[in-house]
Structures are given as C-alpha cells and as structure tokens.
Amino acid sequence: MTKHPMATHLHQDAPKTDDEQKSGNYNIFRDSLLRYCGYANEVGESFRYQYPKFVAPSYALAFGYCLADSISAGYQELSVNEDGGNEGSSNKHDTRSKETRAAIAMFDTLLWQSLASVAIPGGVINTIVRATRFTVARTAGLPLAVTTWAPTVMGLGSIPFIIHPIDECVDFALDNSTRKFLEC
C-alpha cells in the first residue's frame, strides 16, 4: 500500500501488539474489530434480495464508521505537538496550522473511506449479486435454495477478494489527484 504522508486511513492487516497500542500508534478504527463496520454495506448489498430493509441501515453504519474515522484522523492531527511529537502523523516540514492539517486529514480520510469502503465496494457487490441472480434465474433445473441464496453467497464470498484491489486503486487515484492539490 502507499505510504503517502496524508494517507492517514491505511489499514493494517495485522492487529497491533500491546507495545504498539501503548506507543500511541493504535487506531481503534483501523486496528480493531470495529474496522469491519466499514464493510457493513457490502453485507447489506449481498442480502439485498432476501432482506431489502437492511440495505439502508447497512449503508448508515458504514458511513457512520467513515465519519468517525475521519473525525479521529482530524483529532489525531490536532494532538500533534508543535515540535512534531505525540500521536499524530503530521509532517514536520508542513507550515500550515494544526487546524488546517486536521481539516485536510479529515477530508482525505472521509474521501478515501467513502470511496474505498462504501461507494465502490457497494457498487461492485451489487453488480455481482445482480449478475448472479440474473444467471441463476435463467438456468433451468436449479433447486429453489440455490436460486435464492447463490447471489447472496457470491456477494459475501467476493468481499475478501475485492477489498485490497479497490483500496490500492483508490490510493492511486487520490495520490494522483486530491492529495497533490492538498500538498500545495
């Protein structure tokens, strides 16, 4: 993954150790089971045809996670001492005020999370579920359980395979667009 200085959103695959948590590098939104709230809408999209009333709440939960992570990134940036110490990820050579850096960190995190955790994966899962539903509906002789649940299983099963490629694409897109503008 990109190690861009403004990319405060990057997820770690391995959980943090107790030493890492004590050193201030621990982020509850990225380093705990709470991070899976960002994937709630993918689960909602997978179950869209069985439980359509759960789709909107799944998006609300995922966007709530994105907003909370964004606020956390801004708070972390505000927590940086003027000498660059403490918990934040501030660049020591950045001459902008703490408030400006915090606003940029919040914007960057919210944009990244909205694209990489909600909008793009939700659309991809929706497309996979719709295509599977279309296919099984036109395949003669399948049991009712298969035609009912195959789209959901395909949607849920694809989640682990789409996460990292989407994250990398969003990193690339933001590194070559908004982050270049915000570095000025």
mmCIF file of C-alpha atoms in Angstrom:
data_model
loop_
_atom_site.group_PDB
_atom_site.id
_atom_site.type_symbol
_atom_site.label_atom_id
_atom_site.label_comp_id
_atom_site.label_asym_id
_atom_site.label_seq_id
_atom_site.Cartn_x
_atom_site.Cartn_y
_atom_site.Cartn_z
ATOM 1 C CA MET A 1 0.000 0.000 0.000
ATOM 2 C CA THR A 2 1.009 3.594 -0.491
ATOM 3 C CA LYS A 3 2.840 5.234 2.390
ATOM 4 C CA HIS A 4 1.682 8.726 1.499
ATOM 5 C CA PRO A 5 2.052 11.196 4.399
ATOM 6 C CA MET A 6 -1.555 12.337 4.029
ATOM 7 C CA ALA A 7 -2.882 8.772 3.787
ATOM 8 C CA THR A 8 -3.947 8.524 7.410
ATOM 9 C CA HIS A 9 -6.601 5.951 6.569
ATOM 10 C CA LEU A 10 -4.400 2.998 5.644
ATOM 11 C CA HIS A 11 -5.446 -0.257 7.236
ATOM 12 C CA GLN A 12 -3.000 -2.676 8.745
ATOM 13 C CA ASP A 13 -3.602 -6.364 8.125
ATOM 14 C CA ALA A 14 -2.080 -7.477 11.417
ATOM 15 C CA PRO A 15 -3.536 -6.421 14.769
ATOM 16 C CA LYS A 16 -1.399 -4.096 16.870
ATOM 17 C CA THR A 17 0.616 -5.514 19.735
ATOM 18 C CA ASP A 18 0.294 -4.166 23.288
ATOM 19 C CA ASP A 19 3.549 -2.210 22.795
ATOM 20 C CA GLU A 20 2.234 -0.606 19.607
ATOM 21 C CA GLN A 21 -1.023 0.281 21.358
ATOM 22 C CA LYS A 22 0.851 1.907 24.256
ATOM 23 C CA SER A 23 3.178 3.853 21.924
ATOM 24 C CA GLY A 24 0.219 5.782 20.504
ATOM 25 C CA ASN A 25 0.210 4.128 17.071
ATOM 26 C CA TYR A 26 -3.012 2.256 17.834
ATOM 27 C CA ASN A 27 -6.121 3.444 15.999
ATOM 28 C CA ILE A 28 -9.341 1.812 17.136
ATOM 29 C CA PHE A 29 -10.972 2.408 13.740
ATOM 30 C CA ARG A 30 -8.245 0.581 11.839
ATOM 31 C CA ASP A 31 -6.628 -1.797 14.307
ATOM 32 C CA SER A 32 -9.610 -3.429 15.987
ATOM 33 C CA LEU A 33 -12.676 -5.403 15.004
ATOM 34 C CA LEU A 34 -14.501 -2.066 14.722
ATOM 35 C CA ARG A 35 -12.924 -1.644 11.272
ATOM 36 C CA TYR A 36 -15.327 -4.272 9.921
ATOM 37 C CA CYS A 37 -18.174 -1.768 10.339
ATOM 38 C CA GLY A 38 -16.802 -0.181 7.166
ATOM 39 C CA TYR A 39 -17.827 -3.346 5.325
ATOM 40 C CA ALA A 40 -21.413 -3.369 6.596
ATOM 41 C CA ASN A 41 -22.820 -2.085 3.313
ATOM 42 C CA GLU A 42 -21.192 -4.946 1.387
ATOM 43 C CA VAL A 43 -23.041 -7.393 3.628
ATOM 44 C CA GLY A 44 -26.244 -5.380 3.161
ATOM 45 C CA GLU A 45 -25.812 -5.461 -0.627
ATOM 46 C CA SER A 46 -25.245 -9.214 -0.508
ATOM 47 C CA PHE A 47 -28.551 -9.721 1.321
ATOM 48 C CA ARG A 48 -30.444 -7.111 -0.736
ATOM 49 C CA TYR A 49 -32.932 -9.564 -2.257
ATOM 50 C CA GLN A 50 -33.577 -11.553 0.927
ATOM 51 C CA TYR A 51 -33.747 -8.649 3.394
ATOM 52 C CA PRO A 52 -34.123 -5.368 1.469
ATOM 53 C CA LYS A 53 -34.947 -3.373 4.608
ATOM 54 C CA PHE A 54 -31.417 -3.978 5.912
ATOM 55 C CA VAL A 55 -29.657 -2.314 2.970
ATOM 56 C CA ALA A 56 -30.185 1.316 4.052
ATOM 57 C CA PRO A 57 -29.157 0.675 7.695
ATOM 58 C CA SER A 58 -26.043 -1.150 6.472
ATOM 59 C CA TYR A 59 -25.052 1.959 4.496
ATOM 60 C CA ALA A 60 -25.803 4.166 7.514
ATOM 61 C CA LEU A 61 -23.497 2.018 9.652
ATOM 62 C CA ALA A 62 -20.730 2.068 7.031
ATOM 63 C CA PHE A 63 -20.966 5.863 6.528
ATOM 64 C CA GLY A 64 -21.048 6.327 10.304
ATOM 65 C CA TYR A 65 -17.810 4.364 10.519
ATOM 66 C CA CYS A 66 -16.291 6.543 7.764
ATOM 67 C CA LEU A 67 -17.307 9.723 9.541
ATOM 68 C CA ALA A 68 -15.994 8.505 12.904
ATOM 69 C CA ASP A 69 -12.653 7.512 11.354
ATOM 70 C CA SER A 70 -12.455 10.922 9.693
ATOM 71 C CA ILE A 71 -13.080 12.721 12.971
ATOM 72 C CA SER A 72 -10.474 10.515 14.627
ATOM 73 C CA ALA A 73 -7.907 11.420 11.944
ATOM 74 C CA GLY A 74 -8.588 15.123 12.483
ATOM 75 C CA TYR A 75 -8.325 14.766 16.243
ATOM 76 C CA GLN A 76 -5.079 12.839 15.888
ATOM 77 C CA GLU A 77 -3.656 15.631 13.739
ATOM 78 C CA LEU A 78 -4.723 18.231 16.309
ATOM 79 C CA SER A 79 -2.982 16.203 19.015
ATOM 80 C CA VAL A 80 0.416 16.687 17.389
ATOM 81 C CA ASN A 81 2.780 18.906 19.362
ATOM 82 C CA GLU A 82 4.285 21.835 17.512
ATOM 83 C CA ASP A 83 7.636 20.007 17.522
ATOM 84 C CA GLY A 84 6.018 17.069 15.682
ATOM 85 C CA GLY A 85 5.786 14.797 18.705
ATOM 86 C CA ASN A 86 2.815 12.961 20.217
ATOM 87 C CA GLU A 87 0.402 10.676 18.388
ATOM 88 C CA GLY A 88 -0.369 12.475 15.143
ATOM 89 C CA SER A 89 1.047 11.853 11.708
ATOM 90 C CA SER A 90 1.957 15.425 10.920
ATOM 91 C CA ASN A 91 4.779 16.238 8.565
ATOM 92 C CA LYS A 92 7.362 18.353 10.432
ATOM 93 C CA HIS A 93 8.005 20.426 7.307
ATOM 94 C CA ASP A 94 4.355 21.429 6.855
ATOM 95 C CA THR A 95 3.968 25.129 7.659
ATOM 96 C CA ARG A 96 0.171 25.082 7.762
ATOM 97 C CA SER A 97 -1.708 25.466 11.026
ATOM 98 C CA LYS A 98 -2.752 22.440 13.052
ATOM 99 C CA GLU A 99 -6.377 23.217 12.252
ATOM 100 C CA THR A 100 -5.703 23.248 8.515
ATOM 101 C CA ARG A 101 -3.749 19.990 8.725
ATOM 102 C CA ALA A 102 -6.586 18.463 10.776
ATOM 103 C CA ALA A 103 -9.192 19.561 8.211
ATOM 104 C CA ILE A 104 -7.096 18.086 5.395
ATOM 105 C CA ALA A 105 -6.639 14.812 7.293
ATOM 106 C CA MET A 106 -10.388 14.638 7.925
ATOM 107 C CA PHE A 107 -11.219 15.375 4.292
ATOM 108 C CA ASP A 108 -8.676 12.884 2.956
ATOM 109 C CA THR A 109 -9.820 10.133 5.312
ATOM 110 C CA LEU A 110 -13.511 10.757 4.662
ATOM 111 C CA LEU A 111 -12.985 10.802 0.891
ATOM 112 C CA TRP A 112 -10.836 7.659 0.949
ATOM 113 C CA GLN A 113 -13.188 5.767 3.268
ATOM 114 C CA SER A 114 -16.283 6.851 1.319
ATOM 115 C CA LEU A 115 -14.794 5.611 -1.936
ATOM 116 C CA ALA A 116 -12.831 2.541 -0.781
ATOM 117 C CA SER A 117 -15.147 1.291 1.950
ATOM 118 C CA VAL A 118 -18.629 2.302 0.803
ATOM 119 C CA ALA A 119 -19.257 3.554 -2.728
ATOM 120 C CA ILE A 120 -17.042 1.382 -4.917
ATOM 121 C CA PRO A 121 -17.354 -1.920 -2.989
ATOM 122 C CA GLY A 122 -21.111 -1.429 -2.640
ATOM 123 C CA GLY A 123 -21.435 -0.993 -6.400
ATOM 124 C CA VAL A 124 -19.197 -3.972 -7.131
ATOM 125 C CA ILE A 125 -21.082 -6.270 -4.735
ATOM 126 C CA ASN A 126 -24.419 -5.043 -6.079
ATOM 127 C CA THR A 127 -23.279 -5.860 -9.615
ATOM 128 C CA ILE A 128 -22.025 -9.320 -8.601
ATOM 129 C CA VAL A 129 -25.284 -10.115 -6.808
ATOM 130 C CA ARG A 130 -27.410 -8.835 -9.717
ATOM 131 C CA ALA A 131 -25.372 -10.763 -12.301
ATOM 132 C CA THR A 132 -25.549 -13.954 -10.249
ATOM 133 C CA ARG A 133 -29.280 -13.501 -9.744
ATOM 134 C CA PHE A 134 -29.748 -12.951 -13.483
ATOM 135 C CA THR A 135 -27.707 -16.078 -14.271
ATOM 136 C CA VAL A 136 -29.404 -18.438 -11.815
ATOM 137 C CA ALA A 137 -32.850 -17.187 -12.835
ATOM 138 C CA ARG A 138 -32.128 -18.249 -16.399
ATOM 139 C CA THR A 139 -30.570 -21.603 -15.520
ATOM 140 C CA ALA A 140 -33.162 -24.342 -15.683
ATOM 141 C CA GLY A 141 -33.357 -27.094 -13.106
ATOM 142 C CA LEU A 142 -31.680 -25.410 -10.164
ATOM 143 C CA PRO A 143 -33.196 -26.017 -6.735
ATOM 144 C CA LEU A 144 -35.066 -23.109 -5.165
ATOM 145 C CA ALA A 145 -32.448 -22.813 -2.403
ATOM 146 C CA VAL A 146 -29.729 -22.308 -4.999
ATOM 147 C CA THR A 147 -31.642 -19.671 -6.958
ATOM 148 C CA THR A 148 -32.500 -17.897 -3.708
ATOM 149 C CA TRP A 149 -29.136 -17.975 -1.936
ATOM 150 C CA ALA A 150 -26.467 -18.235 -4.670
ATOM 151 C CA PRO A 151 -26.453 -14.461 -5.307
ATOM 152 C CA THR A 152 -26.003 -13.769 -1.583
ATOM 153 C CA VAL A 153 -23.235 -16.358 -1.257
ATOM 154 C CA MET A 154 -21.450 -14.925 -4.313
ATOM 155 C CA GLY A 155 -21.717 -11.405 -2.903
ATOM 156 C CA LEU A 156 -20.399 -12.372 0.518
ATOM 157 C CA GLY A 157 -17.715 -14.616 -0.961
ATOM 158 C CA SER A 158 -16.354 -11.881 -3.191
ATOM 159 C CA ILE A 159 -15.790 -9.372 -0.374
ATOM 160 C CA PRO A 160 -12.322 -10.625 0.649
ATOM 161 C CA PHE A 161 -11.175 -10.589 -2.979
ATOM 162 C CA ILE A 162 -12.261 -7.042 -3.844
ATOM 163 C CA ILE A 163 -11.085 -5.150 -0.751
ATOM 164 C CA HIS A 164 -7.349 -4.798 -1.419
ATOM 165 C CA PRO A 165 -7.554 -4.092 -5.173
ATOM 166 C CA ILE A 166 -10.144 -1.376 -4.525
ATOM 167 C CA ASP A 167 -8.026 0.103 -1.703
ATOM 168 C CA GLU A 168 -4.987 0.249 -3.984
ATOM 169 C CA CYS A 169 -6.956 1.827 -6.840
ATOM 170 C CA VAL A 170 -8.389 4.488 -4.537
ATOM 171 C CA ASP A 171 -4.895 5.173 -3.127
ATOM 172 C CA PHE A 172 -3.568 5.579 -6.656
ATOM 173 C CA ALA A 173 -6.447 7.847 -7.678
ATOM 174 C CA LEU A 174 -6.170 10.089 -4.625
ATOM 175 C CA ASP A 175 -2.355 10.175 -4.748
ATOM 176 C CA ASN A 176 -2.645 11.491 -8.303
ATOM 177 C CA SER A 177 -5.494 13.919 -7.751
ATOM 178 C CA THR A 178 -6.695 15.456 -4.489
ATOM 179 C CA ARG A 179 -3.574 14.695 -2.465
ATOM 180 C CA LYS A 180 -1.374 16.506 -4.991
ATOM 181 C CA PHE A 181 -3.671 19.521 -4.737
ATOM 182 C CA LEU A 182 -3.774 19.399 -0.916
ATOM 183 C CA GLU A 183 0.025 19.185 -0.589
ATOM 184 C CA CYS A 184 0.439 22.704 -2.023
#
